[in-house]
Short mmCIF file of C-alpha atoms in Angstrom, two decimals:
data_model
loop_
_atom_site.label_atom_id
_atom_site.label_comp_id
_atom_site.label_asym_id
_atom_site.label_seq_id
_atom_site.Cartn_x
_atom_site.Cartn_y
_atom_site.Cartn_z
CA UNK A 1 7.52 13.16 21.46
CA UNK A 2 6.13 11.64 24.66
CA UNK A 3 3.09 9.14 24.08
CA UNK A 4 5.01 7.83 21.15
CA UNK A 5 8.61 7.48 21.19
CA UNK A 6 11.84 6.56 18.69
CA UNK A 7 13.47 3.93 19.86
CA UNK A 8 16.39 2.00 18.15
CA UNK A 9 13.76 -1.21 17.47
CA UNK A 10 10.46 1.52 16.38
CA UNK A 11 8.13 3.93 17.26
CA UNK A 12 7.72 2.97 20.95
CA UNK A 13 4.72 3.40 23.68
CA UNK A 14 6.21 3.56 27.03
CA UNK A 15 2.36 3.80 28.86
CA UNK A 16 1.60 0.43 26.52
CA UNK A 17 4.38 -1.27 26.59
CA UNK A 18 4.60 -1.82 22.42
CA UNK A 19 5.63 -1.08 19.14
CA UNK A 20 3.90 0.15 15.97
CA UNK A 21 5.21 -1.49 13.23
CA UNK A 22 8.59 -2.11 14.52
CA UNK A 23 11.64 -2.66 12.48
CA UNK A 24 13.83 -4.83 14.48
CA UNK A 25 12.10 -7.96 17.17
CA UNK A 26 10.25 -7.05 19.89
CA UNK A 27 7.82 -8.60 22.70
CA UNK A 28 4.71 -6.93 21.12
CA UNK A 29 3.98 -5.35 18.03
CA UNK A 30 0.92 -3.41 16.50
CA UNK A 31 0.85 -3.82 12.60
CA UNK A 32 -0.55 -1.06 10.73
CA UNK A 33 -0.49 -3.30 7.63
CA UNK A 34 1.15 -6.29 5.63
CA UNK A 35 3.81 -4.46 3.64
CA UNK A 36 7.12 -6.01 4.21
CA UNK A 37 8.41 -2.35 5.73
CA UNK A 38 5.71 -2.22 8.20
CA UNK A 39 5.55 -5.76 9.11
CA UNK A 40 8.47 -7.74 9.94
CA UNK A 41 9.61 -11.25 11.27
CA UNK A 42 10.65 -12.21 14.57
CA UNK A 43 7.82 -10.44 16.93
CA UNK A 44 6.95 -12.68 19.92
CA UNK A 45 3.29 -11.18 19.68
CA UNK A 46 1.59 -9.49 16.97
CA UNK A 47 -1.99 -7.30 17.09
CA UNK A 48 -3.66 -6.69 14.20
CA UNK A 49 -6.44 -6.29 11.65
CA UNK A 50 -8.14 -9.92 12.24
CA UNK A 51 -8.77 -9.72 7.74
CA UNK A 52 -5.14 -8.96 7.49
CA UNK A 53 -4.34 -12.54 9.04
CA UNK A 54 -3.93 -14.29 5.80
CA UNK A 55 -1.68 -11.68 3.92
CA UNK A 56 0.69 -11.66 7.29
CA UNK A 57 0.59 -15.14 8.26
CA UNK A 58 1.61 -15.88 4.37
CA UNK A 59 4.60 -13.46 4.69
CA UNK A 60 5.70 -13.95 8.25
CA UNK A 61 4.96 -17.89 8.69
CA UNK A 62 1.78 -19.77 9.69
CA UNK A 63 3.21 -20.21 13.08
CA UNK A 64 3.19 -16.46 14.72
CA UNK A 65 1.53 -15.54 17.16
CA UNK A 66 -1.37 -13.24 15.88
CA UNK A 67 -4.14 -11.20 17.96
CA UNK A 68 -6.89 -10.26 15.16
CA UNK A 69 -8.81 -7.37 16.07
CA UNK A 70 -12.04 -5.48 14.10
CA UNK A 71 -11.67 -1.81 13.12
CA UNK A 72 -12.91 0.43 16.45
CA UNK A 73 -12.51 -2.29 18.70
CA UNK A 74 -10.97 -0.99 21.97
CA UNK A 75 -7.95 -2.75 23.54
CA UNK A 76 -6.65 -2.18 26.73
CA UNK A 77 -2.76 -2.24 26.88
CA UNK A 78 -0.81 -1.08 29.91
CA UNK A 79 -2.44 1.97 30.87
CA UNK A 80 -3.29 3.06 27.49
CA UNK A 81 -6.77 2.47 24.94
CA UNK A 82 -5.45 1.77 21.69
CA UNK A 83 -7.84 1.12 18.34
CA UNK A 84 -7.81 0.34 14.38
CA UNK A 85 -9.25 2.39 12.18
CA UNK A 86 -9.60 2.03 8.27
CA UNK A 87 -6.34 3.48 6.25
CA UNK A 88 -7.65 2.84 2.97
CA UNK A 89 -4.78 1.74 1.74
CA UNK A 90 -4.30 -2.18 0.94
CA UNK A 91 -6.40 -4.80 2.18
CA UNK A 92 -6.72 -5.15 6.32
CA UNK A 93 -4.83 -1.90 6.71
CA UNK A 94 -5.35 0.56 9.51
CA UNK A 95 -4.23 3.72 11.43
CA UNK A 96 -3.69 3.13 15.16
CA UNK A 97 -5.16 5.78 17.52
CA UNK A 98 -3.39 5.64 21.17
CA UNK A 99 -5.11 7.23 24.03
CA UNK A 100 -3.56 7.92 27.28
CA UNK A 101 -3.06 10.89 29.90
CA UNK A 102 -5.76 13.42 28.02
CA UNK A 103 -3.65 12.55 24.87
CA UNK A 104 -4.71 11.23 21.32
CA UNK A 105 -2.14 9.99 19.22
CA UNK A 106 -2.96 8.19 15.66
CA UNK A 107 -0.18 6.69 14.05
CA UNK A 108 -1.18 6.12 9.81
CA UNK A 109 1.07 3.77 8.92
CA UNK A 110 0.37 3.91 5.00
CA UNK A 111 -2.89 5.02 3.48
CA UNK A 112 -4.67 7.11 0.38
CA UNK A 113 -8.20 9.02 0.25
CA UNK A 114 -9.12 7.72 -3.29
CA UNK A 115 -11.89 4.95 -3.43
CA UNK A 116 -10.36 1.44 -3.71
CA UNK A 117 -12.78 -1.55 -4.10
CA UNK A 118 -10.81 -4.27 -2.65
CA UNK A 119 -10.23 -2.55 1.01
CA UNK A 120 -12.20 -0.39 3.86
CA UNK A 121 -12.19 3.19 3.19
CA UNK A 122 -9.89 5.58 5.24
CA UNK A 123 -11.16 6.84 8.01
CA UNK A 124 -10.74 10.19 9.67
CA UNK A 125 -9.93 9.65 13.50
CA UNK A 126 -9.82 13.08 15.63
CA UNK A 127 -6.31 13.29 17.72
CA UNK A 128 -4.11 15.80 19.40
CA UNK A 129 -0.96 14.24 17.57
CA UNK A 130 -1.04 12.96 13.74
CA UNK A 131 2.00 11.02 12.42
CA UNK A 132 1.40 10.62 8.76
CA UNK A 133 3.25 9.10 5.94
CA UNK A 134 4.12 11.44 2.97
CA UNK A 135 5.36 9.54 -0.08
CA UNK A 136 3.94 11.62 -2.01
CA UNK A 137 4.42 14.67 -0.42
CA UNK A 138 5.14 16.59 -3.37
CA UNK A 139 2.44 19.05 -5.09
CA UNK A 140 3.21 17.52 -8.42
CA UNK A 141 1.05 14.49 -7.33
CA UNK A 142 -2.43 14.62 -7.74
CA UNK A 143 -4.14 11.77 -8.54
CA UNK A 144 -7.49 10.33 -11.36
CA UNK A 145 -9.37 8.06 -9.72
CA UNK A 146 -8.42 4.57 -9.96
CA UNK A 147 -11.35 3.72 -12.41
CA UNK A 148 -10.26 5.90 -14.79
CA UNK A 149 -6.87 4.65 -14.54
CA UNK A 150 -7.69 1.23 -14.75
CA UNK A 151 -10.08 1.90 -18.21
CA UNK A 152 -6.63 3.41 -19.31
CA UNK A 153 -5.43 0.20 -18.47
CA UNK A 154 -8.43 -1.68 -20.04
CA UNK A 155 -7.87 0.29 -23.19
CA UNK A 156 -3.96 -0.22 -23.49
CA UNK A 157 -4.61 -4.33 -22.91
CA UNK A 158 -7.40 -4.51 -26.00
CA UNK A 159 -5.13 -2.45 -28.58
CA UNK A 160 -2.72 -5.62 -28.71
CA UNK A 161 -4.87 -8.54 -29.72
CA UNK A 162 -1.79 -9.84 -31.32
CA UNK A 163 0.79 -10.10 -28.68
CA UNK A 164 0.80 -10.50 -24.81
CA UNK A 165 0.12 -7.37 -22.78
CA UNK A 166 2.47 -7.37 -19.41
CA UNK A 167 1.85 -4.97 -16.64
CA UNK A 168 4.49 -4.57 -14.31
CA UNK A 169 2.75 -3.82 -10.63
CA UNK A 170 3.45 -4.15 -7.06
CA UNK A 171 1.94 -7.93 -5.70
CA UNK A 172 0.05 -7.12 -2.44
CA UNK A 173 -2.52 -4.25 -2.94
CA UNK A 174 -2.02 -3.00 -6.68
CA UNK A 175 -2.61 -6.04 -8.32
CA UNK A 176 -5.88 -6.76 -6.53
CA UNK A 177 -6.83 -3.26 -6.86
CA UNK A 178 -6.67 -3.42 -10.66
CA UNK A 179 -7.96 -6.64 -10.78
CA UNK A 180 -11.46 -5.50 -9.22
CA UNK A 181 -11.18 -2.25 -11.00
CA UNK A 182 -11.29 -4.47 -14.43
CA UNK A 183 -13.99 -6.50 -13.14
CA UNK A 184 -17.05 -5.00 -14.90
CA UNK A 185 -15.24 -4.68 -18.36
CA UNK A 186 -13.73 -8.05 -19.06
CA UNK A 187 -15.37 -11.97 -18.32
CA UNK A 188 -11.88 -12.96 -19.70
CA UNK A 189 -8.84 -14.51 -17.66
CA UNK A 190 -6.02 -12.41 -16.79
CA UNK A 191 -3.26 -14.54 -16.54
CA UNK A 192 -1.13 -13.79 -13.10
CA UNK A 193 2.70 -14.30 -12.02
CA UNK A 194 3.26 -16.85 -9.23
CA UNK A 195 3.95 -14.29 -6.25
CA UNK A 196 0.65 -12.41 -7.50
CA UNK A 197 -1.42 -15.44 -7.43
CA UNK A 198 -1.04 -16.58 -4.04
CA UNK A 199 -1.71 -13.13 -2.70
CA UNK A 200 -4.94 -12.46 -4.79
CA UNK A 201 -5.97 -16.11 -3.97
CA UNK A 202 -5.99 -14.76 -0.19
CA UNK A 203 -8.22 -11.63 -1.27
CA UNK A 204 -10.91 -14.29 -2.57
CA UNK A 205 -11.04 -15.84 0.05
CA UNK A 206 -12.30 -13.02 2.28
CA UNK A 207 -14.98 -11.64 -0.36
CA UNK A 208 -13.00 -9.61 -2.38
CA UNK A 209 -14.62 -9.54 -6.45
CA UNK A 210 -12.25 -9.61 -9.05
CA UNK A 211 -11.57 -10.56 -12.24
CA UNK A 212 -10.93 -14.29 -13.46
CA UNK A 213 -7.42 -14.96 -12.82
CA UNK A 214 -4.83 -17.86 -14.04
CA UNK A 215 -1.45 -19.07 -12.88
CA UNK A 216 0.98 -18.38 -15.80
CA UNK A 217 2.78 -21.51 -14.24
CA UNK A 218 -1.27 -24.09 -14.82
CA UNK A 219 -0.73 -23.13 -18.91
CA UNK A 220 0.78 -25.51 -21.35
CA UNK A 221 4.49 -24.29 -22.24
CA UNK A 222 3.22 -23.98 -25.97
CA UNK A 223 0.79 -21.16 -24.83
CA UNK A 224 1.51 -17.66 -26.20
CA UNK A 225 -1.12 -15.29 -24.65
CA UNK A 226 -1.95 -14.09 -27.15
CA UNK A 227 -3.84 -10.75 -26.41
CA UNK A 228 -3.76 -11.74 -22.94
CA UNK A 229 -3.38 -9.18 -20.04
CA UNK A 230 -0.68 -11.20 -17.51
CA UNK A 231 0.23 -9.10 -14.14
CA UNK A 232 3.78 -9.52 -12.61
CA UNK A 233 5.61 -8.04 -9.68
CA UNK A 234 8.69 -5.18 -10.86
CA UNK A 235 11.14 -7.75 -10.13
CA UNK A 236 10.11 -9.96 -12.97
CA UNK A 237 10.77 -7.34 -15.69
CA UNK A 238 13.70 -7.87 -17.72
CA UNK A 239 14.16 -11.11 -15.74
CA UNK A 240 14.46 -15.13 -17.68
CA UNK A 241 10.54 -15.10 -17.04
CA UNK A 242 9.72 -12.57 -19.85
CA UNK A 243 11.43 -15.22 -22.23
CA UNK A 244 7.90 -16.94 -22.38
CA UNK A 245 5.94 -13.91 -23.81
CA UNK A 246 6.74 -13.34 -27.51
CA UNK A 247 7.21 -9.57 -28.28
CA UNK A 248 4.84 -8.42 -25.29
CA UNK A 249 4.11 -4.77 -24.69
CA UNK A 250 5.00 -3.95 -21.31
CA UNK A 251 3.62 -1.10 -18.79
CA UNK A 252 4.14 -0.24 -15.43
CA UNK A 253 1.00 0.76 -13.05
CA UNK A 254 2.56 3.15 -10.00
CA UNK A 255 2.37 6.93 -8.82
CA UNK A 256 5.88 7.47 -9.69
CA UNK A 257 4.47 7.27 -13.00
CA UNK A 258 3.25 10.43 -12.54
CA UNK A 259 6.61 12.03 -13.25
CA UNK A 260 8.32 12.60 -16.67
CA UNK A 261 10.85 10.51 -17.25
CA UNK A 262 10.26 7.92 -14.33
CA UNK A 263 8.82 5.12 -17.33
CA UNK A 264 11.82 5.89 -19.24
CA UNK A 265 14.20 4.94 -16.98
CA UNK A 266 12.55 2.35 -15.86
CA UNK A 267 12.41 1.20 -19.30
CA UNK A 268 8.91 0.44 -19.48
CA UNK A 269 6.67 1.39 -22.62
CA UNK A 270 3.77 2.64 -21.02
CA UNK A 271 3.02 3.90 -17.37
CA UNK A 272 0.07 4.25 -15.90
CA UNK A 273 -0.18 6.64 -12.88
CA UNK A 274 -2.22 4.29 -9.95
CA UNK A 275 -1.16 4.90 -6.06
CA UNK A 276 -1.79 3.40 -2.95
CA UNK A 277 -0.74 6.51 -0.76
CA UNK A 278 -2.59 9.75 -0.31
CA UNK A 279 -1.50 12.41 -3.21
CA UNK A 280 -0.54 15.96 -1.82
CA UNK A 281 -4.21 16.63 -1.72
CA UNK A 282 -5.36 13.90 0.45
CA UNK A 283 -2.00 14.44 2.54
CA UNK A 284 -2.95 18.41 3.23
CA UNK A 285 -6.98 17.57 3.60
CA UNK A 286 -6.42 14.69 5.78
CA UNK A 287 -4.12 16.56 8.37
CA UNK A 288 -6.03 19.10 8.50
CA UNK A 289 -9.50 17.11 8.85
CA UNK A 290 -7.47 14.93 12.06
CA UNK A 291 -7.45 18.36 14.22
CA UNK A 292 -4.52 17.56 15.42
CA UNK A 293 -1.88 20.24 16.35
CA UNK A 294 1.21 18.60 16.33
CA UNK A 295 2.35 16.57 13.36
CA UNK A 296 5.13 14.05 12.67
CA UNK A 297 5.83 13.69 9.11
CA UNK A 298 7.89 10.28 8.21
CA UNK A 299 8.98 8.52 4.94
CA UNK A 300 9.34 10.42 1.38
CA UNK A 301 8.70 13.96 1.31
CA UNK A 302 8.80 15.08 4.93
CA UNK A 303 10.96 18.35 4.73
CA UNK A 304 8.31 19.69 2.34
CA UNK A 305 5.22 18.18 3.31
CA UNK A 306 6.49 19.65 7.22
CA UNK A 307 7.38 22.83 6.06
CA UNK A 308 4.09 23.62 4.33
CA UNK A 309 1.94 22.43 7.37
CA UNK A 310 4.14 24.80 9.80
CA UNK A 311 4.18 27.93 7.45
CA UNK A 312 0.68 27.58 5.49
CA UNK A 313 -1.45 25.72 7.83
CA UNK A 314 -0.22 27.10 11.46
CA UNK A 315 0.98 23.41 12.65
CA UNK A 316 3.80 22.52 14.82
CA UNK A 317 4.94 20.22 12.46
CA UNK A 318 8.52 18.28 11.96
CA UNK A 319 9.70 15.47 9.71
CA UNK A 320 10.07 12.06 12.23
CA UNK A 321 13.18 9.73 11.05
CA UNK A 322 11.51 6.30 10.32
CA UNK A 323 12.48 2.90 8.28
CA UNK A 324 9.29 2.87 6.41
CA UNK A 325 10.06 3.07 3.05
CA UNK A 326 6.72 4.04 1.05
CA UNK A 327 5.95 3.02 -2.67
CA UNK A 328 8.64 0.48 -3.07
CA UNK A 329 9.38 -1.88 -6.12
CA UNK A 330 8.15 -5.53 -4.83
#
């Protein structure tokens, strides 16, 4: 690597004098996006996406300081150009392209190809170097869209009309997502888990349509949902909190649904197979639309995904040792 670099604290830009989603304090930091693996605590100065601010001020404290920027805009830094540019994949979330010395490098951070209603779509961004995420760099995943997955969803939540429906999903990005997605089929409240409800109240106030939402925490203690829909965050299943749903049916929305035996042992009863990260497909297409030669292939499936780009697509391509940790469970 040259433009880009591995250094102890992150993936390091000499000619810039920054970090790209760094894992450990530095002086200046480029965030890609708002999950907690790409964006952590202690920076001195943070860059990015200005509709991002809310979700990162909420996790990292009101009182960082934060450079907002709109996708394309051109910065100059040291003796570099560096830009955002639309990764699909939650709200505010971008690739950053780095241009210096005749070189292009575009670092993805997370992102997917499928349509998503509550964020910018991904954009392709020509470079000489590509590092790209590969979660699901695995040719078993292939993805529906997330309509159809969410009227799967739909469909699940009005078979119970006695008992409360919970779905288990991930609080920043999937919730939203599903809560948009259900937007044109249901007028009704959908009753939301504390550390969902501040993040979704962030998305409305930036434009984003969804569904009617409620706290679980504004209803009476009496309440009992009754063929209600109620999202929570993994960590609340099988917690004291699922003591106030009488005999719910429970589901978890993810892509590791898409493997046999994944619901089961996560001891849901239903899983529904809904992604924020590019399936193989999107992976292969979206290297290969870049035109980039050289590819670094970091967190999940990067022996594969780097093998099959060397041997079937002609690329000088290697897995790159990260901290970024993908699909996780919060």
């Amino acid at each position: 690597m040259t433009l880009i670099t591995v250094r102890p604290e992150g993936l390091y830009c000499e000619a810039g004098d920054f970090f790209i989603d760094p894992w450990r304090p530095v002086d200046n930091a480029l965030i890609t996006h708002a999950h907690s693996d790409h964006a952590r605590p202690g920076c001195r100065h943070y860059i990015a996406t200005a509709i991002s601010a809310g979700i990162l001020t909420d996790r990292l404290g009101s009182a960082i300081s934060l450079q907002g920027v709109t996708y394309g805009e051109k910065l100059k830094l040291g003796s570099t150009w560096v830009s955002f540019h639309p990764a699909g994949h939650v709200l505010g979330s971008a690739q950053i392209r780095v241009e210096a010395r005749d070189q292009v490098w575009v670092v993805s951070g997370d992102y997917k190809r499928c349509p998503d209603p509550t964020c910018d779509p991904f954009e392709v961004v020509p470079c000489d170097t590509f590092i790209t995420e590969a979660t699901f760099g695995l040719p078993i995943y292939r993805w529906q869209s997330g309509t159809d997955s969410c009227r799967q969803i739909y469909d699940w939540w009005q078979s119970e009309p006695e008992h409360p429906s919970l779905l288990f999903c991930y609080a920043f990005g999937k919730a939203q997502r599903i809560l948009s997605e259900l937007r044109p089929w249901s007028d009704r409240p959908i009753y939301l888990h504390g550390a969902i409800h501040v993040l979704t109240e962030i998305y409305r106030q930036v434009g984003v349509p969804m569904a009617p939402t409620k706290p679980v925490a504004a209803m009476p203690r009496d309440y009992k949902f009754a063929g209600d829909l109620i999202l929570a965050p993994p960590s609340a299943h099988r917690s004291s909190w699922m003591k106030r749903f009488p005999q719910p049916q429970t589901a978890f929305a993810s892509g590791w649904m898409a493997v046999r035996g994944a619901r089961r042992r996560r001891g849901y009863e239903r899983g529904f197979v809904l992604s924020d990260h590019a399936d193989w497909q999107g992976l292969v297409t979206t290297v290969q639309a870049t035109g980039a030669s050289t590819v670094y292939v970091t967190h999940g499936q990067t022996d594969v995904l780097s093998r099959y780009l060397t041997e079937v697509q002609g690329l000088n391509a290697m897995p790159l040792q990260t901290l970024f940790e993908g699909e996780g469970d919060s």
